[in-house]
Every structure is written in C-alpha cells, then in structure tokens.
PDB file of C-alpha atoms in Angstrom:
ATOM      1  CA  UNK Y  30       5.789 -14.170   7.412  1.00  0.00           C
ATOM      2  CA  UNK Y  31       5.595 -12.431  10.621  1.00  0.00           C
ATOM      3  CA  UNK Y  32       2.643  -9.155  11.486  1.00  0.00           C
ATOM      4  CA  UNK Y  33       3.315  -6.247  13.637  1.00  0.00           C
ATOM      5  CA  UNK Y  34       0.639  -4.547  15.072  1.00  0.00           C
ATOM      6  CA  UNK Y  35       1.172  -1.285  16.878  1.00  0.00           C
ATOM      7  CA  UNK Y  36      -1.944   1.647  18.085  1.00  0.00           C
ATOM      8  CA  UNK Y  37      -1.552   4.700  19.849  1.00  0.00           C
ATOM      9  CA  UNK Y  38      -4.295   7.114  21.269  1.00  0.00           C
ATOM     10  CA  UNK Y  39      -3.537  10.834  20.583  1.00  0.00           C
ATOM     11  CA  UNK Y  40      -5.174  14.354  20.933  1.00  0.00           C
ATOM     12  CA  UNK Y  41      -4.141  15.944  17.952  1.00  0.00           C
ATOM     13  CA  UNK Y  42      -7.365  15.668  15.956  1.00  0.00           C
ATOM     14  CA  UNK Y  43      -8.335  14.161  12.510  1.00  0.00           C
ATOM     15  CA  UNK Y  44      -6.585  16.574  10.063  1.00  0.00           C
ATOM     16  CA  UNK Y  45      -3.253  16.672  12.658  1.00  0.00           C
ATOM     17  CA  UNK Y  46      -2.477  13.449  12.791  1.00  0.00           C
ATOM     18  CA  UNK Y  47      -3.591  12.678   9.019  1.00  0.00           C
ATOM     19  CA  UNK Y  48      -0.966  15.367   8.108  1.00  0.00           C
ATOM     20  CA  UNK Y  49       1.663  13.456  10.376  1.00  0.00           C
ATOM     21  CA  UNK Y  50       0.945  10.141   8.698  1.00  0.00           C
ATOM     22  CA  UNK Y  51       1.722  11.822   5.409  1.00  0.00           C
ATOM     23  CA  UNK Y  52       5.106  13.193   7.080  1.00  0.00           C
ATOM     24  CA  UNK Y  53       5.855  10.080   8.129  1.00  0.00           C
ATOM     25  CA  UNK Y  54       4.932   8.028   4.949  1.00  0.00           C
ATOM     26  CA  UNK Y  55       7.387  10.833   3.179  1.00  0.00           C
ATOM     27  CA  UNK Y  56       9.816   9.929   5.336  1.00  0.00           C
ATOM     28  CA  UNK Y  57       9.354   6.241   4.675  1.00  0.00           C
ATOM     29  CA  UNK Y  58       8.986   6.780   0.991  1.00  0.00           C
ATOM     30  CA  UNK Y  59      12.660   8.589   1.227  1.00  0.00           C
ATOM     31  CA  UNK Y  60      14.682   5.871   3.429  1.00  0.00           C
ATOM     32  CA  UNK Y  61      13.088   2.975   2.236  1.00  0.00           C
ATOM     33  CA  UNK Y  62      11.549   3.509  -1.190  1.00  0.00           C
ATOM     34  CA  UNK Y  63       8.312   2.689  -0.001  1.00  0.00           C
ATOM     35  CA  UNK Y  64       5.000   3.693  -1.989  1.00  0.00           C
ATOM     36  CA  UNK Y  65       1.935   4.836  -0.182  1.00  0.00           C
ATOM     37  CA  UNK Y  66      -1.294   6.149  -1.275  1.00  0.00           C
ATOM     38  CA  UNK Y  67      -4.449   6.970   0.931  1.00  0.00           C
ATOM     39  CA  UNK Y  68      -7.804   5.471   0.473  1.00  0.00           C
ATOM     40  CA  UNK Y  69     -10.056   7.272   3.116  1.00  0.00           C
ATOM     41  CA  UNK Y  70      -8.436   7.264   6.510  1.00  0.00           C
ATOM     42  CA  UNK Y  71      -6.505   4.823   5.235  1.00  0.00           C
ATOM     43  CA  UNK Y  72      -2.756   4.953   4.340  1.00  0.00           C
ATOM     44  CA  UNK Y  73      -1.287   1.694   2.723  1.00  0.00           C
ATOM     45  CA  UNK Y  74       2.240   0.974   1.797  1.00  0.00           C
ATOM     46  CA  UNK Y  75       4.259  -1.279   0.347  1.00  0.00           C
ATOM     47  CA  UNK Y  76       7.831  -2.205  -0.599  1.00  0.00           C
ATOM     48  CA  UNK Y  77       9.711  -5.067  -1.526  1.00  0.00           C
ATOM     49  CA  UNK Y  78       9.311  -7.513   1.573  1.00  0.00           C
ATOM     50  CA  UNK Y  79       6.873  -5.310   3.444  1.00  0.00           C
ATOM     51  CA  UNK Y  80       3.617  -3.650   3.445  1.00  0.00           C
ATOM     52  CA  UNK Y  81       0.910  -2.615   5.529  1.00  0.00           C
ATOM     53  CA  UNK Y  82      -1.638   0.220   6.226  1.00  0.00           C
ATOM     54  CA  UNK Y  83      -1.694   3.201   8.536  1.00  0.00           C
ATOM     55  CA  UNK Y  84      -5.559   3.762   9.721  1.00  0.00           C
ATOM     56  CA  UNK Y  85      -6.038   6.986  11.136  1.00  0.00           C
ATOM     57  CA  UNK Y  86      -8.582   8.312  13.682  1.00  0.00           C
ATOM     58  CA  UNK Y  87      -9.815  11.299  15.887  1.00  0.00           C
ATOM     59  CA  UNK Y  88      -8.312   9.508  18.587  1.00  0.00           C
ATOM     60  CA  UNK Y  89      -6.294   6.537  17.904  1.00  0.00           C
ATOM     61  CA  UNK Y  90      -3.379   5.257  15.147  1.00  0.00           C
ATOM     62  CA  UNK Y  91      -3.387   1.614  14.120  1.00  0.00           C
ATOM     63  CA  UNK Y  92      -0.290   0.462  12.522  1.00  0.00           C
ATOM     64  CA  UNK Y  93      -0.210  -3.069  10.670  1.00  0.00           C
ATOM     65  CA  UNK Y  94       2.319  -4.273   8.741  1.00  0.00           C
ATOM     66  CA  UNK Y  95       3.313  -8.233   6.944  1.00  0.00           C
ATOM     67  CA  UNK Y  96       6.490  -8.765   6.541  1.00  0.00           C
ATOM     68  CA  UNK Y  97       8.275 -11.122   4.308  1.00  0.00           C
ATOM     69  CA  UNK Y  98      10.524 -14.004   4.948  1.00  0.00           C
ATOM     70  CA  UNK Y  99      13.752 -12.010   4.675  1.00  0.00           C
ATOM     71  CA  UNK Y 100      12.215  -8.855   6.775  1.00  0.00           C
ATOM     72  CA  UNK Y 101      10.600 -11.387   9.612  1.00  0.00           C
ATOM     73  CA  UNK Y 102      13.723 -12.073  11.197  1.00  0.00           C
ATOM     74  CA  UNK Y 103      14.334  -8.432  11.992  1.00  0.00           C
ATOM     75  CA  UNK Y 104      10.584  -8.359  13.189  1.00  0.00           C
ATOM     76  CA  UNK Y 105      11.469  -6.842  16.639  1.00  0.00           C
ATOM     77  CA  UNK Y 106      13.783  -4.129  15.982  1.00  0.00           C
ATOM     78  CA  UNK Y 107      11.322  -3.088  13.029  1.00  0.00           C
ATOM     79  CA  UNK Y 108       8.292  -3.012  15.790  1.00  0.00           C
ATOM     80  CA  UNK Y 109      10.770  -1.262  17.938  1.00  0.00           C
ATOM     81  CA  UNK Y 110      10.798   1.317  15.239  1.00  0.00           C
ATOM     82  CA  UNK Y 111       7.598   1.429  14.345  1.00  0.00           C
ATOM     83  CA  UNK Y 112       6.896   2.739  18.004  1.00  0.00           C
ATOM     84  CA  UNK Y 113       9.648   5.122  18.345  1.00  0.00           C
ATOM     85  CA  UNK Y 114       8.177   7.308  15.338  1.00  0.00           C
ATOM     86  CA  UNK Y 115       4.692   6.939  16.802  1.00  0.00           C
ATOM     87  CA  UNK Y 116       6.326   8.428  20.029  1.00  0.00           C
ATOM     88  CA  UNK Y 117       7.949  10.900  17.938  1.00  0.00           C
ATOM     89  CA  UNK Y 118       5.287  11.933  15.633  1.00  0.00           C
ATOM     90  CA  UNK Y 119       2.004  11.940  17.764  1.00  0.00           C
ATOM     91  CA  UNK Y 120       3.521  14.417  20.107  1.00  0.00           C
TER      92      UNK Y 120
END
C-alpha cells in the first residue's frame, strides 16, 4: 500500500478554493468514478483501490491519498498528477 502526500499554499480564500475542490472532485467523480462527500473542510474520496481526503484551508491544500496494491505501482505518475491539477486549479 503506498501514501501520497501533496500541500500547496494559495491566496484564493476559504470559499475559492472550497469551490475548486468541489470542481475538482467533479472532475474526479467523472473520469474515475470516484465518490466524495465533505465533512467540514474536509473532502474524502474513495474508489476501488484508492481513497483519501482533500483538507482545505484559508491558505493551504493538503492532499492524502492510500493506494492499493494494484494502484501502488503507478504511485509516481499518480503523485505527478495529483500536483499538476493543484497547479492547475489553485491558480
């Protein structure tokens, strides 16, 4: 089982970025059937072979994910990922 663990300070603000993490969880939810619900500033996920939670801050994005034995060989290319939509999204 392998963990990725990915933050990233921003200056959009608390509602901005929380709207962005939805976005992106919609996106996720499309491409990879993945199901996400919020609890607080929280947004967790999960879908077969991953899951993981999306904490959200004034400041800061903390992305933590587990992935299964099938999934943890592609561990690297999935961080990769991870921090390309960051990039993308907290712009």
């Amino acid at each position: 089982m392998a963990r990725i663990h990915v933050e990233r300070s921003h200056n959009l603000g608390h509602e901005a970025v929380r709207e962005k993490a939805e976005k992106l969880a919609e996106r996720l939810a499309r491409e990879y059937d993945v199901r996400y619900q919020w609890r607080g500033d929280t947004l967790e996920f999960k879908r077969s072979g991953a899951d993981g939670q999306i904490e959200v801050s004034n400041d800061k994005v903390r992305v933590e994910v587990k992935l299964g034995l099938l999934l943890s060989a592609m561990s690297g290319s999935i961080k990769r990922e991870i921090e390309k939509a960051l990039d993308d999204y907290l712009v």
